[in-house]
mmCIF file with all atom_site columns, C-alpha atoms and ligand atoms in Angstrom:
data_model
loop_
_atom_site.group_PDB
_atom_site.id
_atom_site.type_symbol
_atom_site.label_atom_id
_atom_site.label_alt_id
_atom_site.label_comp_id
_atom_site.label_asym_id
_atom_site.label_entity_id
_atom_site.label_seq_id
_atom_site.pdbx_PDB_ins_code
_atom_site.Cartn_x
_atom_site.Cartn_y
_atom_site.Cartn_z
_atom_site.occupancy
_atom_site.B_iso_or_equiv
_atom_site.pdbx_formal_charge
_atom_site.auth_seq_id
_atom_site.auth_comp_id
_atom_site.auth_asym_id
_atom_site.auth_atom_id
_atom_site.pdbx_PDB_model_num
ATOM   1   C  CA  . MET A 1 1   ? -53.582 47.591 86.275 1.00 0.00 ? 1167 MET A CA  1
ATOM   2   C  CA  . LYS A 1 2   ? -50.498 49.781 86.562 1.00 0.00 ? 1168 LYS A CA  1
ATOM   3   C  CA  . LYS A 1 3   ? -51.148 53.404 85.717 1.00 0.00 ? 1169 LYS A CA  1
ATOM   4   C  CA  . PRO A 1 4   ? -49.339 54.431 82.518 1.00 0.00 ? 1170 PRO A CA  1
ATOM   5   C  CA  . ARG A 1 5   ? -46.390 56.706 83.325 1.00 0.00 ? 1171 ARG A CA  1
ATOM   6   C  CA  . VAL A 1 6   ? -46.338 59.825 81.178 1.00 0.00 ? 1172 VAL A CA  1
ATOM   7   C  CA  . LEU A 1 7   ? -43.246 62.005 81.118 1.00 0.00 ? 1173 LEU A CA  1
ATOM   8   C  CA  . ILE A 1 8   ? -44.148 65.641 80.385 1.00 0.00 ? 1174 ILE A CA  1
ATOM   9   C  CA  . VAL A 1 9   ? -41.210 67.540 78.887 1.00 0.00 ? 1175 VAL A CA  1
ATOM   10  C  CA  . GLU A 1 10  ? -42.250 71.190 78.993 1.00 0.00 ? 1176 GLU A CA  1
ATOM   11  C  CA  . ASP A 1 11  ? -40.404 74.250 80.287 1.00 0.00 ? 1177 ASP A CA  1
ATOM   12  C  CA  . GLU A 1 12  ? -43.534 76.274 81.041 1.00 0.00 ? 1178 GLU A CA  1
ATOM   13  C  CA  . SER A 1 13  ? -44.488 75.115 84.507 1.00 0.00 ? 1179 SER A CA  1
ATOM   14  C  CA  . SER A 1 14  ? -48.085 76.376 84.325 1.00 0.00 ? 1180 SER A CA  1
ATOM   15  C  CA  . ILE A 1 15  ? -48.761 74.286 81.206 1.00 0.00 ? 1181 ILE A CA  1
ATOM   16  C  CA  . ALA A 1 16  ? -46.938 71.259 82.615 1.00 0.00 ? 1182 ALA A CA  1
ATOM   17  C  CA  . GLU A 1 17  ? -48.897 71.473 85.854 1.00 0.00 ? 1183 GLU A CA  1
ATOM   18  C  CA  . LEU A 1 18  ? -52.222 71.726 84.071 1.00 0.00 ? 1184 LEU A CA  1
ATOM   19  C  CA  . ILE A 1 19  ? -51.371 68.682 81.939 1.00 0.00 ? 1185 ILE A CA  1
ATOM   20  C  CA  . ALA A 1 20  ? -50.169 66.762 85.005 1.00 0.00 ? 1186 ALA A CA  1
ATOM   21  C  CA  . VAL A 1 21  ? -53.367 67.486 86.952 1.00 0.00 ? 1187 VAL A CA  1
ATOM   22  C  CA  . ASN A 1 22  ? -55.517 66.364 84.028 1.00 0.00 ? 1188 ASN A CA  1
ATOM   23  C  CA  . LEU A 1 23  ? -53.485 63.220 83.515 1.00 0.00 ? 1189 LEU A CA  1
ATOM   24  C  CA  . ARG A 1 24  ? -53.637 62.330 87.194 1.00 0.00 ? 1190 ARG A CA  1
ATOM   25  C  CA  . HIS A 1 25  ? -57.422 62.772 87.219 1.00 0.00 ? 1191 HIS A CA  1
ATOM   26  C  CA  . ASN A 1 26  ? -57.684 60.411 84.276 1.00 0.00 ? 1192 ASN A CA  1
ATOM   27  C  CA  . GLY A 1 27  ? -55.745 57.453 85.561 1.00 0.00 ? 1193 GLY A CA  1
ATOM   28  C  CA  . PHE A 1 28  ? -52.209 58.327 84.459 1.00 0.00 ? 1194 PHE A CA  1
ATOM   29  C  CA  . ASP A 1 29  ? -49.046 58.706 86.473 1.00 0.00 ? 1195 ASP A CA  1
ATOM   30  C  CA  . PRO A 1 30  ? -47.439 61.954 85.251 1.00 0.00 ? 1196 PRO A CA  1
ATOM   31  C  CA  . LEU A 1 31  ? -43.820 63.047 85.718 1.00 0.00 ? 1197 LEU A CA  1
ATOM   32  C  CA  . TRP A 1 32  ? -42.410 66.417 84.769 1.00 0.00 ? 1198 TRP A CA  1
ATOM   33  C  CA  . ALA A 1 33  ? -39.092 67.451 83.272 1.00 0.00 ? 1199 ALA A CA  1
ATOM   34  C  CA  . SER A 1 34  ? -38.430 71.060 82.243 1.00 0.00 ? 1200 SER A CA  1
ATOM   35  C  CA  . ASP A 1 35  ? -35.626 70.431 79.756 1.00 0.00 ? 1201 ASP A CA  1
ATOM   36  C  CA  . GLY A 1 36  ? -33.678 67.814 77.810 1.00 0.00 ? 1202 GLY A CA  1
ATOM   37  C  CA  . PRO A 1 37  ? -31.127 66.852 80.468 1.00 0.00 ? 1203 PRO A CA  1
ATOM   38  C  CA  . SER A 1 38  ? -33.728 66.362 83.197 1.00 0.00 ? 1204 SER A CA  1
ATOM   39  C  CA  . ALA A 1 39  ? -35.940 64.393 80.788 1.00 0.00 ? 1205 ALA A CA  1
ATOM   40  C  CA  . GLN A 1 40  ? -32.945 62.195 79.989 1.00 0.00 ? 1206 GLN A CA  1
ATOM   41  C  CA  . ARG A 1 41  ? -32.359 61.603 83.712 1.00 0.00 ? 1207 ARG A CA  1
ATOM   42  C  CA  . GLU A 1 42  ? -35.979 60.475 84.181 1.00 0.00 ? 1208 GLU A CA  1
ATOM   43  C  CA  . ILE A 1 43  ? -35.713 58.160 81.179 1.00 0.00 ? 1209 ILE A CA  1
ATOM   44  C  CA  . ASP A 1 44  ? -32.414 56.723 82.415 1.00 0.00 ? 1210 ASP A CA  1
ATOM   45  C  CA  . THR A 1 45  ? -34.069 55.940 85.747 1.00 0.00 ? 1211 THR A CA  1
ATOM   46  C  CA  . ALA A 1 46  ? -37.170 54.322 84.264 1.00 0.00 ? 1212 ALA A CA  1
ATOM   47  C  CA  . LEU A 1 47  ? -38.579 54.206 80.770 1.00 0.00 ? 1213 LEU A CA  1
ATOM   48  C  CA  . PRO A 1 48  ? -41.962 56.007 80.725 1.00 0.00 ? 1214 PRO A CA  1
ATOM   49  C  CA  . ASP A 1 49  ? -44.947 54.533 78.879 1.00 0.00 ? 1215 ASP A CA  1
ATOM   50  C  CA  . LEU A 1 50  ? -45.231 57.723 76.840 1.00 0.00 ? 1216 LEU A CA  1
ATOM   51  C  CA  . VAL A 1 51  ? -43.472 61.081 76.478 1.00 0.00 ? 1217 VAL A CA  1
ATOM   52  C  CA  . LEU A 1 52  ? -45.399 64.318 75.933 1.00 0.00 ? 1218 LEU A CA  1
ATOM   53  C  CA  . LEU A 1 53  ? -42.666 66.354 74.339 1.00 0.00 ? 1219 LEU A CA  1
ATOM   54  C  CA  . ASP A 1 54  ? -42.873 70.099 73.856 1.00 0.00 ? 1220 ASP A CA  1
ATOM   55  C  CA  . TRP A 1 55  ? -41.249 71.376 70.664 1.00 0.00 ? 1221 TRP A CA  1
ATOM   56  C  CA  . MET A 1 56  ? -40.036 74.675 72.152 1.00 0.00 ? 1222 MET A CA  1
ATOM   57  C  CA  . LEU A 1 57  ? -37.626 73.960 74.979 1.00 0.00 ? 1223 LEU A CA  1
ATOM   58  C  CA  . PRO A 1 58  ? -34.556 75.781 76.278 1.00 0.00 ? 1224 PRO A CA  1
ATOM   59  C  CA  . GLY A 1 59  ? -31.364 74.158 74.983 1.00 0.00 ? 1225 GLY A CA  1
ATOM   60  C  CA  . GLN A 1 60  ? -32.193 71.119 72.885 1.00 0.00 ? 1226 GLN A CA  1
ATOM   61  C  CA  . SER A 1 61  ? -35.523 71.403 71.088 1.00 0.00 ? 1227 SER A CA  1
ATOM   62  C  CA  . GLY A 1 62  ? -38.165 68.719 71.328 1.00 0.00 ? 1228 GLY A CA  1
ATOM   63  C  CA  . LEU A 1 63  ? -37.347 67.819 67.753 1.00 0.00 ? 1229 LEU A CA  1
ATOM   64  C  CA  . GLN A 1 64  ? -33.686 67.187 68.597 1.00 0.00 ? 1230 GLN A CA  1
ATOM   65  C  CA  . LEU A 1 65  ? -34.648 65.137 71.638 1.00 0.00 ? 1231 LEU A CA  1
ATOM   66  C  CA  . ALA A 1 66  ? -37.053 62.994 69.614 1.00 0.00 ? 1232 ALA A CA  1
ATOM   67  C  CA  . ARG A 1 67  ? -34.331 62.308 67.046 1.00 0.00 ? 1233 ARG A CA  1
ATOM   68  C  CA  . GLN A 1 68  ? -31.833 61.457 69.767 1.00 0.00 ? 1234 GLN A CA  1
ATOM   69  C  CA  . TRP A 1 69  ? -34.222 59.048 71.503 1.00 0.00 ? 1235 TRP A CA  1
ATOM   70  C  CA  . ARG A 1 70  ? -35.098 57.311 68.258 1.00 0.00 ? 1236 ARG A CA  1
ATOM   71  C  CA  . LYS A 1 71  ? -31.399 56.577 67.681 1.00 0.00 ? 1237 LYS A CA  1
ATOM   72  C  CA  . ASP A 1 72  ? -30.937 54.983 71.092 1.00 0.00 ? 1238 ASP A CA  1
ATOM   73  C  CA  . PRO A 1 73  ? -31.927 51.266 71.104 1.00 0.00 ? 1239 PRO A CA  1
ATOM   74  C  CA  . ARG A 1 74  ? -33.373 51.642 74.601 1.00 0.00 ? 1240 ARG A CA  1
ATOM   75  C  CA  . THR A 1 75  ? -35.711 54.483 73.681 1.00 0.00 ? 1241 THR A CA  1
ATOM   76  C  CA  . LYS A 1 76  ? -36.275 53.879 69.977 1.00 0.00 ? 1242 LYS A CA  1
ATOM   77  C  CA  . ASP A 1 77  ? -39.758 52.419 70.542 1.00 0.00 ? 1243 ASP A CA  1
ATOM   78  C  CA  . MET A 1 78  ? -40.734 54.795 73.334 1.00 0.00 ? 1244 MET A CA  1
ATOM   79  C  CA  . PRO A 1 79  ? -44.032 56.464 72.343 1.00 0.00 ? 1245 PRO A CA  1
ATOM   80  C  CA  . ILE A 1 80  ? -43.591 60.210 71.760 1.00 0.00 ? 1246 ILE A CA  1
ATOM   81  C  CA  . LEU A 1 81  ? -46.402 62.710 71.382 1.00 0.00 ? 1247 LEU A CA  1
ATOM   82  C  CA  . MET A 1 82  ? -45.128 66.148 70.304 1.00 0.00 ? 1248 MET A CA  1
ATOM   83  C  CA  . LEU A 1 83  ? -46.701 69.328 71.631 1.00 0.00 ? 1249 LEU A CA  1
ATOM   84  C  CA  . THR A 1 84  ? -46.376 72.165 69.207 1.00 0.00 ? 1250 THR A CA  1
ATOM   85  C  CA  . ALA A 1 85  ? -47.562 75.738 69.024 1.00 0.00 ? 1251 ALA A CA  1
ATOM   86  C  CA  . ARG A 1 86  ? -46.793 75.763 65.351 1.00 0.00 ? 1252 ARG A CA  1
ATOM   87  C  CA  . GLY A 1 87  ? -49.542 75.023 62.906 1.00 0.00 ? 1253 GLY A CA  1
ATOM   88  C  CA  . ASP A 1 88  ? -47.401 74.790 59.794 1.00 0.00 ? 1254 ASP A CA  1
ATOM   89  C  CA  . GLU A 1 89  ? -47.555 71.548 57.848 1.00 0.00 ? 1255 GLU A CA  1
ATOM   90  C  CA  . PRO A 1 90  ? -43.757 71.363 57.287 1.00 0.00 ? 1256 PRO A CA  1
ATOM   91  C  CA  . ASP A 1 91  ? -43.265 71.462 61.062 1.00 0.00 ? 1257 ASP A CA  1
ATOM   92  C  CA  . LYS A 1 92  ? -45.735 68.632 61.609 1.00 0.00 ? 1258 LYS A CA  1
ATOM   93  C  CA  . VAL A 1 93  ? -43.965 66.580 58.977 1.00 0.00 ? 1259 VAL A CA  1
ATOM   94  C  CA  . ALA A 1 94  ? -40.601 67.383 60.597 1.00 0.00 ? 1260 ALA A CA  1
ATOM   95  C  CA  . GLY A 1 95  ? -41.960 66.220 63.948 1.00 0.00 ? 1261 GLY A CA  1
ATOM   96  C  CA  . LEU A 1 96  ? -43.212 62.951 62.513 1.00 0.00 ? 1262 LEU A CA  1
ATOM   97  C  CA  . ASP A 1 97  ? -39.978 62.463 60.573 1.00 0.00 ? 1263 ASP A CA  1
ATOM   98  C  CA  . ALA A 1 98  ? -38.000 62.981 63.773 1.00 0.00 ? 1264 ALA A CA  1
ATOM   99  C  CA  . GLY A 1 99  ? -39.838 59.957 65.132 1.00 0.00 ? 1265 GLY A CA  1
ATOM   100 C  CA  . ALA A 1 100 ? -42.803 61.387 66.997 1.00 0.00 ? 1266 ALA A CA  1
ATOM   101 C  CA  . ASP A 1 101 ? -45.833 59.067 66.992 1.00 0.00 ? 1267 ASP A CA  1
ATOM   102 C  CA  . ASP A 1 102 ? -48.222 61.964 66.728 1.00 0.00 ? 1268 ASP A CA  1
ATOM   103 C  CA  . TYR A 1 103 ? -48.487 65.657 67.525 1.00 0.00 ? 1269 TYR A CA  1
ATOM   104 C  CA  . ILE A 1 104 ? -50.947 67.967 69.221 1.00 0.00 ? 1270 ILE A CA  1
ATOM   105 C  CA  . THR A 1 105 ? -51.109 71.631 68.320 1.00 0.00 ? 1271 THR A CA  1
ATOM   106 C  CA  . LYS A 1 106 ? -51.441 74.097 71.210 1.00 0.00 ? 1272 LYS A CA  1
ATOM   107 C  CA  . PRO A 1 107 ? -53.873 75.141 72.477 1.00 0.00 ? 1273 PRO A CA  1
ATOM   108 C  CA  . PHE A 1 108 ? -55.545 71.752 72.846 1.00 0.00 ? 1274 PHE A CA  1
ATOM   109 C  CA  . SER A 1 109 ? -58.367 70.465 75.022 1.00 0.00 ? 1275 SER A CA  1
ATOM   110 C  CA  . THR A 1 110 ? -57.868 67.860 77.726 1.00 0.00 ? 1276 THR A CA  1
ATOM   111 C  CA  . GLN A 1 111 ? -60.180 65.532 75.833 1.00 0.00 ? 1277 GLN A CA  1
ATOM   112 C  CA  . GLU A 1 112 ? -58.110 65.831 72.680 1.00 0.00 ? 1278 GLU A CA  1
ATOM   113 C  CA  . MET A 1 113 ? -54.874 65.212 74.579 1.00 0.00 ? 1279 MET A CA  1
ATOM   114 C  CA  . LEU A 1 114 ? -56.305 62.150 76.345 1.00 0.00 ? 1280 LEU A CA  1
ATOM   115 C  CA  . ALA A 1 115 ? -57.657 60.754 73.086 1.00 0.00 ? 1281 ALA A CA  1
ATOM   116 C  CA  . ARG A 1 116 ? -54.265 61.136 71.390 1.00 0.00 ? 1282 ARG A CA  1
ATOM   117 C  CA  . ILE A 1 117 ? -52.409 59.597 74.327 1.00 0.00 ? 1283 ILE A CA  1
ATOM   118 C  CA  . ARG A 1 118 ? -54.768 56.626 74.449 1.00 0.00 ? 1284 ARG A CA  1
ATOM   119 C  CA  . ALA A 1 119 ? -54.537 56.145 70.695 1.00 0.00 ? 1285 ALA A CA  1
ATOM   120 C  CA  . VAL A 1 120 ? -50.729 56.115 70.776 1.00 0.00 ? 1286 VAL A CA  1
ATOM   121 C  CA  . LEU A 1 121 ? -50.675 53.676 73.703 1.00 0.00 ? 1287 LEU A CA  1
ATOM   122 C  CA  . ARG A 1 122 ? -53.188 51.409 71.946 1.00 0.00 ? 1288 ARG A CA  1
ATOM   123 C  CA  . ARG A 1 123 ? -51.217 51.392 68.723 1.00 0.00 ? 1289 ARG A CA  1
ATOM   124 C  CA  . ARG A 1 124 ? -48.021 50.630 70.549 1.00 0.00 ? 1290 ARG A CA  1
ATOM   125 C  CA  . ALA A 1 125 ? -49.433 47.835 72.693 1.00 0.00 ? 1291 ALA A CA  1
ATOM   126 C  CA  . PRO A 1 126 ? -50.277 44.887 70.434 1.00 0.00 ? 1292 PRO A CA  1
ATOM   127 C  CA  . GLU A 1 127 ? -47.061 45.008 68.349 1.00 0.00 ? 1293 GLU A CA  1
ATOM   128 C  CA  . ALA A 1 128 ? -46.263 41.314 68.816 1.00 0.00 ? 1294 ALA A CA  1
ATOM   129 C  CA  . SER A 1 129 ? -49.641 39.725 68.158 1.00 0.00 ? 1295 SER A CA  1
ATOM   130 C  CA  . THR A 1 130 ? -50.507 41.161 64.781 1.00 0.00 ? 1296 THR A CA  1
ATOM   131 C  CA  . GLU A 1 131 ? -50.577 38.115 62.484 1.00 0.00 ? 1297 GLU A CA  1
ATOM   132 C  CA  . ARG A 1 132 ? -54.113 39.035 61.500 1.00 0.00 ? 1298 ARG A CA  1
ATOM   133 C  CA  . VAL A 1 133 ? -55.347 42.608 61.446 1.00 0.00 ? 1299 VAL A CA  1
ATOM   134 C  CA  . GLU A 1 134 ? -58.916 43.704 60.899 1.00 0.00 ? 1300 GLU A CA  1
ATOM   135 C  CA  . ILE A 1 135 ? -59.963 47.302 60.380 1.00 0.00 ? 1301 ILE A CA  1
ATOM   136 C  CA  . GLY A 1 136 ? -63.672 47.573 59.749 1.00 0.00 ? 1302 GLY A CA  1
ATOM   137 C  CA  . GLU A 1 137 ? -64.457 44.954 57.111 1.00 0.00 ? 1303 GLU A CA  1
ATOM   138 C  CA  . LEU A 1 138 ? -60.925 44.924 55.746 1.00 0.00 ? 1304 LEU A CA  1
ATOM   139 C  CA  . ALA A 1 139 ? -58.783 42.023 56.966 1.00 0.00 ? 1305 ALA A CA  1
ATOM   140 C  CA  . LEU A 1 140 ? -55.146 41.151 56.343 1.00 0.00 ? 1306 LEU A CA  1
ATOM   141 C  CA  . ASP A 1 141 ? -53.402 37.943 57.331 1.00 0.00 ? 1307 ASP A CA  1
ATOM   142 C  CA  . MET A 1 142 ? -49.601 38.076 57.575 1.00 0.00 ? 1308 MET A CA  1
ATOM   143 C  CA  . SER A 1 143 ? -49.102 34.319 57.629 1.00 0.00 ? 1309 SER A CA  1
ATOM   144 C  CA  . THR A 1 144 ? -51.205 33.488 54.567 1.00 0.00 ? 1310 THR A CA  1
ATOM   145 C  CA  . HIS A 1 145 ? -50.607 36.802 52.731 1.00 0.00 ? 1311 HIS A CA  1
ATOM   146 C  CA  . ARG A 1 146 ? -54.335 37.198 52.169 1.00 0.00 ? 1312 ARG A CA  1
ATOM   147 C  CA  . VAL A 1 147 ? -56.364 40.371 52.104 1.00 0.00 ? 1313 VAL A CA  1
ATOM   148 C  CA  . THR A 1 148 ? -60.146 40.277 52.242 1.00 0.00 ? 1314 THR A CA  1
ATOM   149 C  CA  . TRP A 1 149 ? -62.885 42.886 52.080 1.00 0.00 ? 1315 TRP A CA  1
ATOM   150 C  CA  . GLN A 1 150 ? -66.255 41.745 53.473 1.00 0.00 ? 1316 GLN A CA  1
ATOM   151 C  CA  . ASN A 1 151 ? -64.760 38.229 53.431 1.00 0.00 ? 1317 ASN A CA  1
ATOM   152 C  CA  . ALA A 1 152 ? -64.081 38.354 49.678 1.00 0.00 ? 1318 ALA A CA  1
ATOM   153 C  CA  . PRO A 1 153 ? -60.406 38.011 48.663 1.00 0.00 ? 1319 PRO A CA  1
ATOM   154 C  CA  . LEU A 1 154 ? -58.593 40.964 47.080 1.00 0.00 ? 1320 LEU A CA  1
ATOM   155 C  CA  . LYS A 1 155 ? -55.603 40.682 44.786 1.00 0.00 ? 1321 LYS A CA  1
ATOM   156 C  CA  . VAL A 1 156 ? -52.776 42.772 46.262 1.00 0.00 ? 1322 VAL A CA  1
ATOM   157 C  CA  . GLY A 1 157 ? -49.188 42.915 44.965 1.00 0.00 ? 1323 GLY A CA  1
ATOM   158 C  CA  . PRO A 1 158 ? -46.229 42.144 47.299 1.00 0.00 ? 1324 PRO A CA  1
ATOM   159 C  CA  . THR A 1 159 ? -45.162 45.743 47.943 1.00 0.00 ? 1325 THR A CA  1
ATOM   160 C  CA  . GLU A 1 160 ? -48.758 46.886 48.318 1.00 0.00 ? 1326 GLU A CA  1
ATOM   161 C  CA  . PHE A 1 161 ? -49.290 44.016 50.765 1.00 0.00 ? 1327 PHE A CA  1
ATOM   162 C  CA  . LYS A 1 162 ? -46.380 45.174 52.935 1.00 0.00 ? 1328 LYS A CA  1
ATOM   163 C  CA  . LEU A 1 163 ? -47.585 48.754 52.724 1.00 0.00 ? 1329 LEU A CA  1
ATOM   164 C  CA  . LEU A 1 164 ? -51.148 47.796 53.645 1.00 0.00 ? 1330 LEU A CA  1
ATOM   165 C  CA  . GLY A 1 165 ? -49.894 45.589 56.480 1.00 0.00 ? 1331 GLY A CA  1
ATOM   166 C  CA  . TYR A 1 166 ? -47.947 48.476 57.954 1.00 0.00 ? 1332 TYR A CA  1
ATOM   167 C  CA  . LEU A 1 167 ? -50.798 50.959 57.540 1.00 0.00 ? 1333 LEU A CA  1
ATOM   168 C  CA  . MET A 1 168 ? -53.292 48.547 59.124 1.00 0.00 ? 1334 MET A CA  1
ATOM   169 C  CA  . GLN A 1 169 ? -51.029 47.731 62.037 1.00 0.00 ? 1335 GLN A CA  1
ATOM   170 C  CA  . HIS A 1 170 ? -50.646 51.457 62.646 1.00 0.00 ? 1336 HIS A CA  1
ATOM   171 C  CA  . ALA A 1 171 ? -54.128 52.535 61.622 1.00 0.00 ? 1337 ALA A CA  1
ATOM   172 C  CA  . GLU A 1 172 ? -55.559 56.015 62.208 1.00 0.00 ? 1338 GLU A CA  1
ATOM   173 C  CA  . ARG A 1 173 ? -52.164 57.678 62.448 1.00 0.00 ? 1339 ARG A CA  1
ATOM   174 C  CA  . VAL A 1 174 ? -50.595 59.750 59.705 1.00 0.00 ? 1340 VAL A CA  1
ATOM   175 C  CA  . HIS A 1 175 ? -47.382 58.446 58.165 1.00 0.00 ? 1341 HIS A CA  1
ATOM   176 C  CA  . SER A 1 176 ? -45.124 60.711 56.152 1.00 0.00 ? 1342 SER A CA  1
ATOM   177 C  CA  . ARG A 1 177 ? -43.706 59.358 52.900 1.00 0.00 ? 1343 ARG A CA  1
ATOM   178 C  CA  . ALA A 1 178 ? -40.242 59.238 54.479 1.00 0.00 ? 1344 ALA A CA  1
ATOM   179 C  CA  . GLN A 1 179 ? -41.572 57.162 57.388 1.00 0.00 ? 1345 GLN A CA  1
ATOM   180 C  CA  . LEU A 1 180 ? -43.306 54.745 55.042 1.00 0.00 ? 1346 LEU A CA  1
ATOM   181 C  CA  . LEU A 1 181 ? -40.124 54.352 53.005 1.00 0.00 ? 1347 LEU A CA  1
ATOM   182 C  CA  . ASP A 1 182 ? -38.224 53.650 56.185 1.00 0.00 ? 1348 ASP A CA  1
ATOM   183 C  CA  . LYS A 1 183 ? -40.746 51.175 57.630 1.00 0.00 ? 1349 LYS A CA  1
ATOM   184 C  CA  . VAL A 1 184 ? -41.999 49.424 54.508 1.00 0.00 ? 1350 VAL A CA  1
ATOM   185 C  CA  . TRP A 1 185 ? -39.043 49.578 52.135 1.00 0.00 ? 1351 TRP A CA  1
ATOM   186 C  CA  . GLY A 1 186 ? -36.286 49.650 54.768 1.00 0.00 ? 1352 GLY A CA  1
ATOM   187 C  CA  . ASP A 1 187 ? -33.813 52.438 55.283 1.00 0.00 ? 1353 ASP A CA  1
ATOM   188 C  CA  . HIS A 1 188 ? -30.935 51.003 53.289 1.00 0.00 ? 1354 HIS A CA  1
ATOM   189 C  CA  . VAL A 1 189 ? -32.442 51.546 49.894 1.00 0.00 ? 1355 VAL A CA  1
ATOM   190 C  CA  . TYR A 1 190 ? -32.530 54.781 48.040 1.00 0.00 ? 1356 TYR A CA  1
ATOM   191 C  CA  . ILE A 1 191 ? -36.002 55.304 46.683 1.00 0.00 ? 1357 ILE A CA  1
ATOM   192 C  CA  . GLU A 1 192 ? -37.684 58.567 45.848 1.00 0.00 ? 1358 GLU A CA  1
ATOM   193 C  CA  . GLU A 1 193 ? -40.619 59.572 48.002 1.00 0.00 ? 1359 GLU A CA  1
ATOM   194 C  CA  . ARG A 1 194 ? -42.794 59.654 44.899 1.00 0.00 ? 1360 ARG A CA  1
ATOM   195 C  CA  . THR A 1 195 ? -42.498 55.853 44.811 1.00 0.00 ? 1361 THR A CA  1
ATOM   196 C  CA  . VAL A 1 196 ? -44.743 55.766 47.867 1.00 0.00 ? 1362 VAL A CA  1
ATOM   197 C  CA  . ASP A 1 197 ? -47.437 57.648 45.939 1.00 0.00 ? 1363 ASP A CA  1
ATOM   198 C  CA  . VAL A 1 198 ? -47.217 55.146 43.091 1.00 0.00 ? 1364 VAL A CA  1
ATOM   199 C  CA  . HIS A 1 199 ? -47.699 52.183 45.422 1.00 0.00 ? 1365 HIS A CA  1
ATOM   200 C  CA  . VAL A 1 200 ? -50.483 53.907 47.338 1.00 0.00 ? 1366 VAL A CA  1
ATOM   201 C  CA  . LYS A 1 201 ? -52.256 54.433 44.014 1.00 0.00 ? 1367 LYS A CA  1
ATOM   202 C  CA  . ARG A 1 202 ? -51.852 50.744 43.141 1.00 0.00 ? 1368 ARG A CA  1
ATOM   203 C  CA  . LEU A 1 203 ? -52.961 49.754 46.627 1.00 0.00 ? 1369 LEU A CA  1
ATOM   204 C  CA  . ARG A 1 204 ? -56.142 51.809 46.256 1.00 0.00 ? 1370 ARG A CA  1
ATOM   205 C  CA  . GLU A 1 205 ? -56.825 50.149 42.911 1.00 0.00 ? 1371 GLU A CA  1
ATOM   206 C  CA  . SER A 1 206 ? -56.389 46.717 44.542 1.00 0.00 ? 1372 SER A CA  1
ATOM   207 C  CA  . LEU A 1 207 ? -58.671 47.624 47.416 1.00 0.00 ? 1373 LEU A CA  1
ATOM   208 C  CA  . GLY A 1 208 ? -61.548 48.540 45.112 1.00 0.00 ? 1374 GLY A CA  1
ATOM   209 C  CA  . PRO A 1 209 ? -64.532 49.423 47.292 1.00 0.00 ? 1375 PRO A CA  1
ATOM   210 C  CA  . ALA A 1 210 ? -62.290 49.864 50.351 1.00 0.00 ? 1376 ALA A CA  1
ATOM   211 C  CA  . ALA A 1 211 ? -59.930 52.309 48.557 1.00 0.00 ? 1377 ALA A CA  1
ATOM   212 C  CA  . ALA A 1 212 ? -61.277 55.288 50.519 1.00 0.00 ? 1378 ALA A CA  1
ATOM   213 C  CA  . MET A 1 213 ? -59.856 53.775 53.729 1.00 0.00 ? 1379 MET A CA  1
ATOM   214 C  CA  . VAL A 1 214 ? -56.413 54.869 52.535 1.00 0.00 ? 1380 VAL A CA  1
ATOM   215 C  CA  . GLU A 1 215 ? -56.576 58.609 53.056 1.00 0.00 ? 1381 GLU A CA  1
ATOM   216 C  CA  . THR A 1 216 ? -54.219 61.282 51.792 1.00 0.00 ? 1382 THR A CA  1
ATOM   217 C  CA  . VAL A 1 217 ? -53.513 63.817 54.516 1.00 0.00 ? 1383 VAL A CA  1
ATOM   218 C  CA  . ARG A 1 218 ? -52.470 66.970 52.680 1.00 0.00 ? 1384 ARG A CA  1
ATOM   219 C  CA  . GLY A 1 219 ? -48.938 68.054 53.441 1.00 0.00 ? 1385 GLY A CA  1
ATOM   220 C  CA  . ALA A 1 220 ? -48.406 65.215 55.897 1.00 0.00 ? 1386 ALA A CA  1
ATOM   221 C  CA  . GLY A 1 221 ? -48.734 61.799 54.254 1.00 0.00 ? 1387 GLY A CA  1
ATOM   222 C  CA  . TYR A 1 222 ? -51.095 58.849 54.369 1.00 0.00 ? 1388 TYR A CA  1
ATOM   223 C  CA  . ARG A 1 223 ? -53.368 57.210 56.870 1.00 0.00 ? 1389 ARG A CA  1
ATOM   224 C  CA  . LEU A 1 224 ? -55.494 54.095 56.947 1.00 0.00 ? 1390 LEU A CA  1
ATOM   225 C  CA  . THR A 1 225 ? -58.735 54.814 58.704 1.00 0.00 ? 1391 THR A CA  1
ATOM   226 C  CA  . SER A 1 226 ? -61.865 52.961 59.681 1.00 0.00 ? 1392 SER A CA  1
ATOM   227 C  CA  . GLN A 1 227 ? -63.684 56.312 59.632 1.00 0.00 ? 1393 GLN A CA  1
ATOM   228 C  CA  . ALA A 1 228 ? -63.840 56.531 55.842 1.00 0.00 ? 1394 ALA A CA  1
ATOM   229 C  CA  . THR A 1 229 ? -67.175 56.199 54.089 1.00 0.00 ? 1395 THR A CA  1
ATOM   230 C  CA  . VAL A 1 230 ? -66.870 53.059 51.970 1.00 0.00 ? 1396 VAL A CA  1
HETATM 231 CA CA1 . CA  B 2 .   ? -42.152 75.284 75.840 1.00 0.00 ? 361  CA  B CA1 1
#
């Protein structure tokens, strides 16, 4: 199997080198760019499998780069993992809103970084073959519009079905309300973010015993997880 190519965008060479060494030891093919323009050159040459993008960069910030790449059809689906020294919730939300798949707060361990990278790559991989999704004992079938919990059917409204489908197809990651509006409702409609909360509430009611799988992540959004105690 081809080693996944990871583009590290980080101006601090000591950090970039440490990440590169760890990635190489763990079966990845790392590349390094120290700023936006050089990252863009690498991406123009060959699309990496994932970008580890530092927030604090000289010139364009990681946030600006993420936004720019999400607008470009060629890079809009490129997995981006933000590296941030900031621990503030608004910054995490801003990173996710800019299109990052996930974020890691510095300082982080190699194990944590590898786990996040693998999770993002896993989530990104099976995009096409997701007619039926199963998370734990919760199953959703796109073609028949059926949701079951422990093989028993659940009654789920149309919007809640779309919302659940999206959350299950992108399980374990946190989605901000703005992202959910964009992905589930589409970006051409004007709906208040509170609408998401209303539908999440209804979805939980529909899920009954599995309601705890839809987690609220304070200050960040929602996540569907198999880790919940149900
Ligand atoms: Ca930096």
